[in-house]
């Protein structure tokens, strides 16, 4: 993957991986006044039943996830902090039934046994000028071309920078770069074997019934010694029919691997 950053990211340096904010810096109430804390308790069990004679895989754990988001300080430029902490306790699993990549809640130790627990945390600094928010640190992006996985006991996260700008009404612009990935089952902040991910995209509301989005990402993976580029297109049209609405929602992905030159195109409507 080429070493590059988009002009907006170079100038502003930092960014936010959160959705567009409804208010701008002029409406900031304060670091504490606009802060929020929520705690999630998650009990999860997963089982994979193989039909080819292999040992079935299963894991069970109890997780607790705390998320804190501060408001922005008042002034021309507002500053804030987002942070999270997560802990998972293994309730059941054995050496024979654990360690299956993709469904593992806990990594295996040097003896091949699943760890008894896993703890992780992260934080990011954010700044807001007008309707542009910037952040650097441990982020959990939710984008069509880069979405943090929260489908297991604990969520994963990425370390990097991101920009989200809503200066033009109806238009959201986004750009970011990440250099580390924390896996769902591992405590390490750079446990995902990631070399780098660059993302850029925008969404626009053309009218009350038509909106669209275009995103792209460039991924470089160390462990797999591969890189790939992905583009995403969305068009959404809502057709009023009497008191109801018929929605046409087009989603298209185009992915190309650099090493093997394999390509994949998929779309839905």
Coordinates of C-alpha atoms in Angstrom, one line a residue:
X1 CA 0.0 0.0 0.0
X2 CA 1.4 3.4 -0.9
X3 CA 2.3 5.7 1.9
X4 CA -0.1 8.5 1.6
X5 CA -2.6 10.6 3.5
X6 CA -5.3 12.8 2.1
X7 CA -4.9 16.6 2.1
X8 CA -7.6 17.1 4.6
X9 CA -6.0 14.6 7.0
X10 CA -2.5 16.2 6.6
X11 CA -3.8 19.6 7.4
X12 CA -6.0 18.7 10.3
X13 CA -4.0 15.7 11.6
X14 CA -6.8 14.2 13.8
X15 CA -10.3 12.9 13.3
X16 CA -13.3 11.2 14.7
X17 CA -14.7 7.8 13.9
X18 CA -18.1 8.6 15.3
X19 CA -21.2 9.4 13.2
X20 CA -22.0 12.9 12.3
X21 CA -22.9 15.1 15.2
X22 CA -26.2 16.9 15.1
X23 CA -24.8 20.1 16.6
X24 CA -21.7 22.1 16.0
X25 CA -19.1 23.7 18.3
X26 CA -21.2 26.7 18.8
X27 CA -23.7 24.6 20.7
X28 CA -21.1 23.0 23.0
X29 CA -22.2 22.9 26.6
X30 CA -19.0 21.7 28.2
X31 CA -16.7 18.7 28.8
X32 CA -18.7 17.4 31.7
X33 CA -22.2 18.7 30.8
X34 CA -22.3 16.8 27.5
X35 CA -20.6 13.7 28.8
X36 CA -22.1 10.2 28.9
X37 CA -21.2 6.9 30.4
X38 CA -22.8 3.5 29.7
X39 CA -22.1 0.0 30.9
X40 CA -23.0 -3.2 29.0
X41 CA -23.1 -6.7 30.5
X42 CA -22.9 -9.4 27.8
X43 CA -23.1 -13.1 28.3
X44 CA -22.1 -15.0 25.2
X45 CA -21.9 -18.6 24.1
X46 CA -20.8 -19.8 20.7
X47 CA -20.7 -23.4 19.3
X48 CA -19.4 -24.7 16.0
X49 CA -20.6 -28.2 15.2
X50 CA -18.4 -29.9 12.6
X51 CA -19.9 -32.7 10.4
X52 CA -16.6 -34.1 9.2
X53 CA -15.5 -35.8 12.4
X54 CA -13.4 -32.9 13.8
X55 CA -13.7 -31.9 17.4
X56 CA -16.6 -29.4 17.9
X57 CA -15.6 -25.9 19.1
X58 CA -17.4 -23.9 21.8
X59 CA -16.7 -21.1 24.2
X60 CA -18.8 -19.3 26.9
X61 CA -17.9 -16.1 28.7
X62 CA -19.2 -13.1 30.6
X63 CA -18.2 -9.7 29.5
X64 CA -18.6 -6.2 30.8
X65 CA -18.0 -3.2 28.5
X66 CA -17.9 0.4 29.7
X67 CA -18.0 3.4 27.3
X68 CA -17.4 7.0 28.2
X69 CA -17.8 10.0 25.9
X70 CA -17.1 13.5 27.1
X71 CA -18.6 16.6 25.7
X72 CA -16.5 19.4 24.1
X73 CA -15.0 22.3 26.0
X74 CA -16.5 25.6 25.0
X75 CA -14.7 28.1 22.8
X76 CA -13.7 28.3 19.1
X77 CA -12.1 24.9 19.3
X78 CA -13.6 22.3 21.6
X79 CA -11.6 19.4 23.1
X80 CA -12.8 16.1 24.6
X81 CA -12.0 12.5 25.3
X82 CA -13.6 9.2 24.5
X83 CA -12.6 6.0 26.4
X84 CA -13.7 2.4 26.8
X85 CA -12.8 -0.5 29.0
X86 CA -13.7 -4.2 28.5
X87 CA -13.3 -7.3 30.6
X88 CA -14.2 -10.9 29.7
X89 CA -14.3 -13.9 32.1
X90 CA -14.2 -17.4 30.7
X91 CA -17.1 -19.5 32.0
X92 CA -16.5 -22.6 30.0
X93 CA -14.2 -24.1 27.3
X94 CA -11.3 -26.5 27.2
X95 CA -8.1 -27.0 25.3
X96 CA -9.8 -29.3 22.8
X97 CA -12.8 -27.0 22.2
X98 CA -11.1 -23.6 22.1
X99 CA -8.7 -21.8 19.8
X100 CA -10.8 -21.9 16.6
X101 CA -10.1 -18.7 14.7
X102 CA -13.2 -16.6 14.1
X103 CA -15.2 -17.8 17.1
X104 CA -12.6 -17.6 19.8
X105 CA -13.5 -15.4 22.8
X106 CA -10.1 -16.1 24.5
X107 CA -6.7 -16.7 23.1
X108 CA -4.7 -19.9 24.0
X109 CA -1.7 -19.8 26.3
X110 CA 1.7 -21.4 25.5
X111 CA 0.2 -24.8 26.6
X112 CA -2.7 -24.5 24.3
X113 CA -5.3 -23.8 27.1
X114 CA -7.7 -20.9 26.8
X115 CA -6.9 -17.9 28.9
X116 CA -9.1 -17.5 32.1
X117 CA -9.9 -13.9 31.2
X118 CA -9.1 -11.0 28.9
X119 CA -9.0 -7.2 29.7
X120 CA -8.5 -4.3 27.4
X121 CA -9.1 -0.6 27.1
X122 CA -8.5 2.4 25.0
X123 CA -9.0 6.1 24.7
X124 CA -8.9 8.8 22.0
X125 CA -8.6 12.6 22.0
X126 CA -11.0 14.6 20.0
X127 CA -11.3 18.2 18.9
X128 CA -14.1 20.1 17.2
X129 CA -14.0 23.2 15.1
X130 CA -17.3 24.4 13.7
X131 CA -18.9 21.2 12.4
X132 CA -15.7 19.2 11.9
X133 CA -14.6 16.7 14.5
X134 CA -11.2 15.2 14.8
X135 CA -9.8 12.4 17.0
X136 CA -6.7 10.3 17.5
X137 CA -6.3 7.1 19.5
X138 CA -8.2 3.9 19.9
X139 CA -11.3 4.1 17.8
X140 CA -14.1 1.8 16.8
X141 CA -15.2 2.9 13.3
X142 CA -18.5 1.8 11.8
X143 CA -18.1 2.3 8.1
X144 CA -19.1 0.3 5.0
X145 CA -15.4 -0.3 4.2
X146 CA -14.1 -0.6 7.8
X147 CA -16.4 -1.8 10.6
X148 CA -15.1 -2.9 14.0
X149 CA -16.3 -6.3 14.9
X150 CA -18.7 -6.4 17.9
X151 CA -20.2 -9.8 17.2
X152 CA -18.3 -11.8 19.9
X153 CA -17.8 -11.3 23.6
X154 CA -15.7 -8.2 23.4
X155 CA -15.4 -5.6 20.6
X156 CA -12.3 -5.0 18.6
X157 CA -10.7 -1.6 18.0
X158 CA -8.3 0.3 15.7
X159 CA -5.6 2.8 16.5
X160 CA -5.2 5.8 14.2
X161 CA -6.7 9.1 13.1
X162 CA -10.0 10.0 11.6
X163 CA -11.8 13.1 10.3
X164 CA -15.6 13.6 10.0
X165 CA -16.7 16.9 8.6
X166 CA -20.3 18.2 8.1
X167 CA -19.6 21.8 7.0
X168 CA -21.9 21.6 4.0
X169 CA -25.5 20.9 4.8
X170 CA -26.4 17.3 3.7
X171 CA -22.8 16.3 3.1
X172 CA -20.7 14.3 5.4
X173 CA -17.0 13.8 4.5
X174 CA -14.8 11.3 6.1
X175 CA -11.1 10.3 5.9
X176 CA -8.8 8.3 8.1
X177 CA -5.7 6.2 8.5
X178 CA -5.1 3.3 11.0
X179 CA -1.9 1.5 11.9
X180 CA -2.9 -1.1 14.5
X181 CA -5.8 -3.4 15.3
X182 CA -6.8 -4.9 18.7
X183 CA -8.4 -8.3 18.2
X184 CA -11.6 -9.2 20.0
X185 CA -10.0 -12.0 22.0
X186 CA -6.5 -10.5 22.6
X187 CA -5.3 -7.8 25.1
X188 CA -2.6 -6.5 22.7
X189 CA -3.3 -3.1 21.1
X190 CA -1.5 -4.4 17.9
X191 CA -2.6 -8.0 17.9
X192 CA -4.4 -8.1 14.5
X193 CA -1.4 -8.2 12.2
X194 CA -2.4 -5.0 10.5
X195 CA 0.2 -2.8 8.8
X196 CA -2.2 0.0 7.7
X197 CA -5.7 1.0 6.5
X198 CA -6.6 4.2 4.7
X199 CA -10.2 5.1 4.3
X200 CA -12.0 7.9 2.6
X201 CA -15.7 8.5 1.8
X202 CA -18.7 10.8 1.7
X203 CA -22.4 10.6 1.9
X204 CA -24.9 13.2 0.6
X205 CA -28.6 13.8 1.0
X206 CA -29.8 15.0 -2.4
X207 CA -33.4 15.5 -1.4
X208 CA -36.0 14.1 1.0
X209 CA -36.3 11.0 -1.1
X210 CA -32.8 10.5 -2.5
X211 CA -29.4 10.0 -0.8
X212 CA -26.1 8.3 -1.7
X213 CA -22.7 7.4 -0.3
X214 CA -19.3 6.5 -1.7
X215 CA -16.4 5.0 0.3
X216 CA -13.0 3.4 -0.4
X217 CA -10.3 1.7 1.6
X218 CA -6.8 0.5 1.1
X219 CA -5.8 -2.3 3.5
X220 CA -2.3 -3.7 4.1
X221 CA -2.0 -6.9 6.2
X222 CA 1.3 -8.0 7.7
X223 CA 0.4 -11.6 8.8
X224 CA -1.3 -12.5 5.6
X225 CA 1.3 -10.7 3.5
X226 CA -1.5 -9.3 1.4
X227 CA -3.2 -6.0 0.6
X228 CA -6.4 -5.2 -1.1
X229 CA -8.5 -2.2 -2.1
X230 CA -12.2 -1.9 -1.7
X231 CA -14.9 0.5 -2.9
X232 CA -18.5 0.9 -1.8
X233 CA -21.4 2.6 -3.4
X234 CA -24.9 3.2 -2.0
X235 CA -28.0 4.8 -3.5
X236 CA -31.2 5.1 -1.6
X237 CA -34.5 6.2 -3.1
X238 CA -37.8 6.4 -1.3
X239 CA -40.9 6.4 -3.4
X240 CA -44.0 7.7 -1.7
X241 CA -47.1 5.5 -2.5
X242 CA -50.2 6.9 -0.9
X243 CA -49.5 6.8 2.9
X244 CA -46.7 4.3 2.5
X245 CA -43.2 4.4 1.1
X246 CA -41.4 2.0 -1.3
X247 CA -37.6 2.1 -0.7
X248 CA -35.0 1.1 -3.2
X249 CA -31.6 0.6 -1.5
X250 CA -28.7 -0.3 -3.7
X251 CA -25.4 -1.5 -2.2
X252 CA -22.4 -2.4 -4.2
X253 CA -18.9 -3.6 -3.3
X254 CA -15.8 -4.0 -5.5
X255 CA -12.7 -5.6 -3.9
X256 CA -9.3 -6.3 -5.6
X257 CA -6.4 -8.2 -4.0
X258 CA -3.0 -6.8 -5.1
X259 CA -0.9 -10.0 -4.7
X260 CA -3.2 -12.6 -6.3
X261 CA -5.1 -10.1 -8.5
X262 CA -8.3 -11.7 -7.4
X263 CA -11.4 -9.6 -7.8
X264 CA -14.8 -9.7 -6.2
X265 CA -17.9 -7.7 -7.0
X266 CA -21.1 -8.0 -5.1
X267 CA -24.3 -5.9 -5.0
X268 CA -27.8 -5.9 -3.6
X269 CA -31.0 -4.0 -4.2

